[in-house]
Coordinates of N, CA and C in Angstrom, one line a residue:
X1028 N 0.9 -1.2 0.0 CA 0.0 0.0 0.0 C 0.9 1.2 0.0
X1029 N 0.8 2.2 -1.2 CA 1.5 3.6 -0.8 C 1.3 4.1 0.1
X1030 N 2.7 5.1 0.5 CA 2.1 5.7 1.7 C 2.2 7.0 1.4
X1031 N 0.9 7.6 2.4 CA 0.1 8.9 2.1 C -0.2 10.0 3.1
X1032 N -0.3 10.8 3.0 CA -0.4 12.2 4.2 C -1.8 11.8 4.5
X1033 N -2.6 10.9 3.7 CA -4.1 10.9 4.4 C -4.3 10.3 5.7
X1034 N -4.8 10.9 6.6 CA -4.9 10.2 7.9 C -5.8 8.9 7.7
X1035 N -6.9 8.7 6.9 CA -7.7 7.6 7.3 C -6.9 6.5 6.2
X1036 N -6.4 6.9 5.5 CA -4.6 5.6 4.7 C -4.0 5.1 5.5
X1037 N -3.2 6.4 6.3 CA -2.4 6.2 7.6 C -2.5 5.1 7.9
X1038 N -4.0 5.3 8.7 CA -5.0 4.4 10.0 C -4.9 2.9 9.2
X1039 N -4.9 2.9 8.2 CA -5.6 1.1 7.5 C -4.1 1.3 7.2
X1040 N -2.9 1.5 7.1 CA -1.3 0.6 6.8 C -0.7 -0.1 8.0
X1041 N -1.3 0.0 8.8 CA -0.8 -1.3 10.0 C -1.4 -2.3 10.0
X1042 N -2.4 -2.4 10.3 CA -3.8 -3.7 10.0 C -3.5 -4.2 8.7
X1043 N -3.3 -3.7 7.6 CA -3.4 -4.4 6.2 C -1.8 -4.9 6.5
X1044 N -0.8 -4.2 7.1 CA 0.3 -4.8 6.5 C 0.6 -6.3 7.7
X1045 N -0.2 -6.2 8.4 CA -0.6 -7.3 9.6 C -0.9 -8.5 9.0
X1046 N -2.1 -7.9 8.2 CA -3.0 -9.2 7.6 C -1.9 -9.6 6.2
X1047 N -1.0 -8.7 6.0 CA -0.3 -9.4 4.7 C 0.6 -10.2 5.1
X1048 N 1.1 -9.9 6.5 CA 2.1 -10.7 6.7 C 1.9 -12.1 7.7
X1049 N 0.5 -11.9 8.2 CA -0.2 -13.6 9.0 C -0.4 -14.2 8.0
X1050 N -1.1 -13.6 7.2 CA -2.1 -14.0 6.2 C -3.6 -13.7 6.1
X1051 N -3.9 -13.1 7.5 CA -5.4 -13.5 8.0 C -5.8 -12.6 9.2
X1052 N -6.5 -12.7 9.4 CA -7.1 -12.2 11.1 C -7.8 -13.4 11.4
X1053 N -7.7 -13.9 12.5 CA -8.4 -15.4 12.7 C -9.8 -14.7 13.1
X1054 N -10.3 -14.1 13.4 CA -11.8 -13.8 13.8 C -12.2 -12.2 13.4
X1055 N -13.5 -12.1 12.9 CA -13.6 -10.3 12.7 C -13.5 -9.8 14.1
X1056 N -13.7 -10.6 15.1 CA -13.9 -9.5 16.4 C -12.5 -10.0 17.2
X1057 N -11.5 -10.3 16.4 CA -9.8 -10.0 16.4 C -9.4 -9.1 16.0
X1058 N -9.7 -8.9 14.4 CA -9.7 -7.6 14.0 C -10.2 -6.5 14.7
X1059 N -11.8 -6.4 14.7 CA -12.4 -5.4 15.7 C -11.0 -4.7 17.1
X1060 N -11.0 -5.9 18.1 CA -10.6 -5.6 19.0 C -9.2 -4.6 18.6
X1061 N -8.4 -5.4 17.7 CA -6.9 -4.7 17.3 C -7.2 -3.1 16.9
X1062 N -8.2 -3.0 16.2 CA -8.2 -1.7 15.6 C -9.0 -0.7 16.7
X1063 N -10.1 -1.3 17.4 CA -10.3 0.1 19.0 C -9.1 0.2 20.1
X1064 N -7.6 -0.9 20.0 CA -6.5 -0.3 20.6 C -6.2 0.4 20.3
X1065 N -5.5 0.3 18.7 CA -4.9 1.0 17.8 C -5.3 1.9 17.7
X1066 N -6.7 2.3 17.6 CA -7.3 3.7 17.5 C -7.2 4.5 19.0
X1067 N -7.5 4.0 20.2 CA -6.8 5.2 21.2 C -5.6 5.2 21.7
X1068 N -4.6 4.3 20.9 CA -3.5 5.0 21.4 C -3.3 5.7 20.2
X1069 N -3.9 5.5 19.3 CA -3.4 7.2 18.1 C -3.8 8.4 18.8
X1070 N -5.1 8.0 19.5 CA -5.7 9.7 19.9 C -5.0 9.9 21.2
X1071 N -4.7 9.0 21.7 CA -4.0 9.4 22.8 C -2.8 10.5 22.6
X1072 N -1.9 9.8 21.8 CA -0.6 10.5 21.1 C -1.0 11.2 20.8
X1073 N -2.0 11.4 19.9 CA -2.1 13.0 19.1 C -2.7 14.1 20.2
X1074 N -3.0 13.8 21.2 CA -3.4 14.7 21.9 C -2.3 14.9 23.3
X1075 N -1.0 14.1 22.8 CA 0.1 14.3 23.5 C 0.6 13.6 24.7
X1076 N 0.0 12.1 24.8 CA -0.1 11.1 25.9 C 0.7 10.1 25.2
X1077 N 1.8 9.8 26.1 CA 2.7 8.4 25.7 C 2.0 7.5 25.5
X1078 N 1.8 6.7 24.6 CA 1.2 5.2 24.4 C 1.5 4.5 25.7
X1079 N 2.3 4.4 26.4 CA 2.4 3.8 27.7 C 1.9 3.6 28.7
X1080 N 2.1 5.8 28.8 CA 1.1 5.8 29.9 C -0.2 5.8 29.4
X1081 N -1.0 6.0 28.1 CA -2.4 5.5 28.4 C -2.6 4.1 28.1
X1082 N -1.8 3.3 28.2 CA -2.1 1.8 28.2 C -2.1 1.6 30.0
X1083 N -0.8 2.4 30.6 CA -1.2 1.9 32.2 C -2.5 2.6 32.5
X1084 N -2.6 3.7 32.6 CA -3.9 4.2 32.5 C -5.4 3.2 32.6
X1085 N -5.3 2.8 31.4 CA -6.6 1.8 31.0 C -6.8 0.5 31.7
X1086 N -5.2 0.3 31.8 CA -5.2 -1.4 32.3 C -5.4 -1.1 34.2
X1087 N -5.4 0.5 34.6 CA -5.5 0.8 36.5 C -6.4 1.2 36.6
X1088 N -7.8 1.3 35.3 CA -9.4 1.6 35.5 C -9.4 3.0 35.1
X1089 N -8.7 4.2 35.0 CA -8.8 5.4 34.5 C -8.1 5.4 33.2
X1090 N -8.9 4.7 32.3 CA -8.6 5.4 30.8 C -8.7 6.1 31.0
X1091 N -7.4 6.8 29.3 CA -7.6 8.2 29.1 C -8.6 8.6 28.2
X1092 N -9.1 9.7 28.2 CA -10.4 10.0 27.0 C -10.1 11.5 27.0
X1093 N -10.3 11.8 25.2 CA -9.8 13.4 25.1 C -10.9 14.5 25.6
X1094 N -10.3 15.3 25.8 CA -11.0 16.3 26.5 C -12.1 16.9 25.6
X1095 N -13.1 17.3 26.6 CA -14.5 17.3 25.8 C -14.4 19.0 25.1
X1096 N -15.4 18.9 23.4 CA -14.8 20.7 23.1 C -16.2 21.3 23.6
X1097 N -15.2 22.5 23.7 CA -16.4 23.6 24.3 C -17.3 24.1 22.9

């Protein structure tokens, strides 16, 4: 897959290059699960949170969640 400044390309070159290199996702709700991680730790980072700490975060009952707009 080329790669592109488009954010929603971005988002699908990890997963596709996953499935190119298993071969497969053994279940859609493996997929599922992989891609709502993958999706808050992007927004985590982009809103300036180490992937780390919002993984400890989540896994000590206080996910992080972006701040609400005014």
């Amino acid at each position: 897959m080329p790669w592109t400044n488009n954010a929603s390309e971005r988002a699908l070159k990890n997963p596709k290059l996953h499935q190119k290199v298993s071969g497969y996702w053994h279940t859609l709700a493996t997929a599922a699960r992989y891609c709502q991680v993958r999706s808050y730790l992007i927004s985590a980072r982009n809103h300036g949170v180490r992937p780390i700490d919002a993984i400890h975060q989540a896994l000590t009952g206080t996910p992080w969640t972006p701040p609400a707009k005014a």
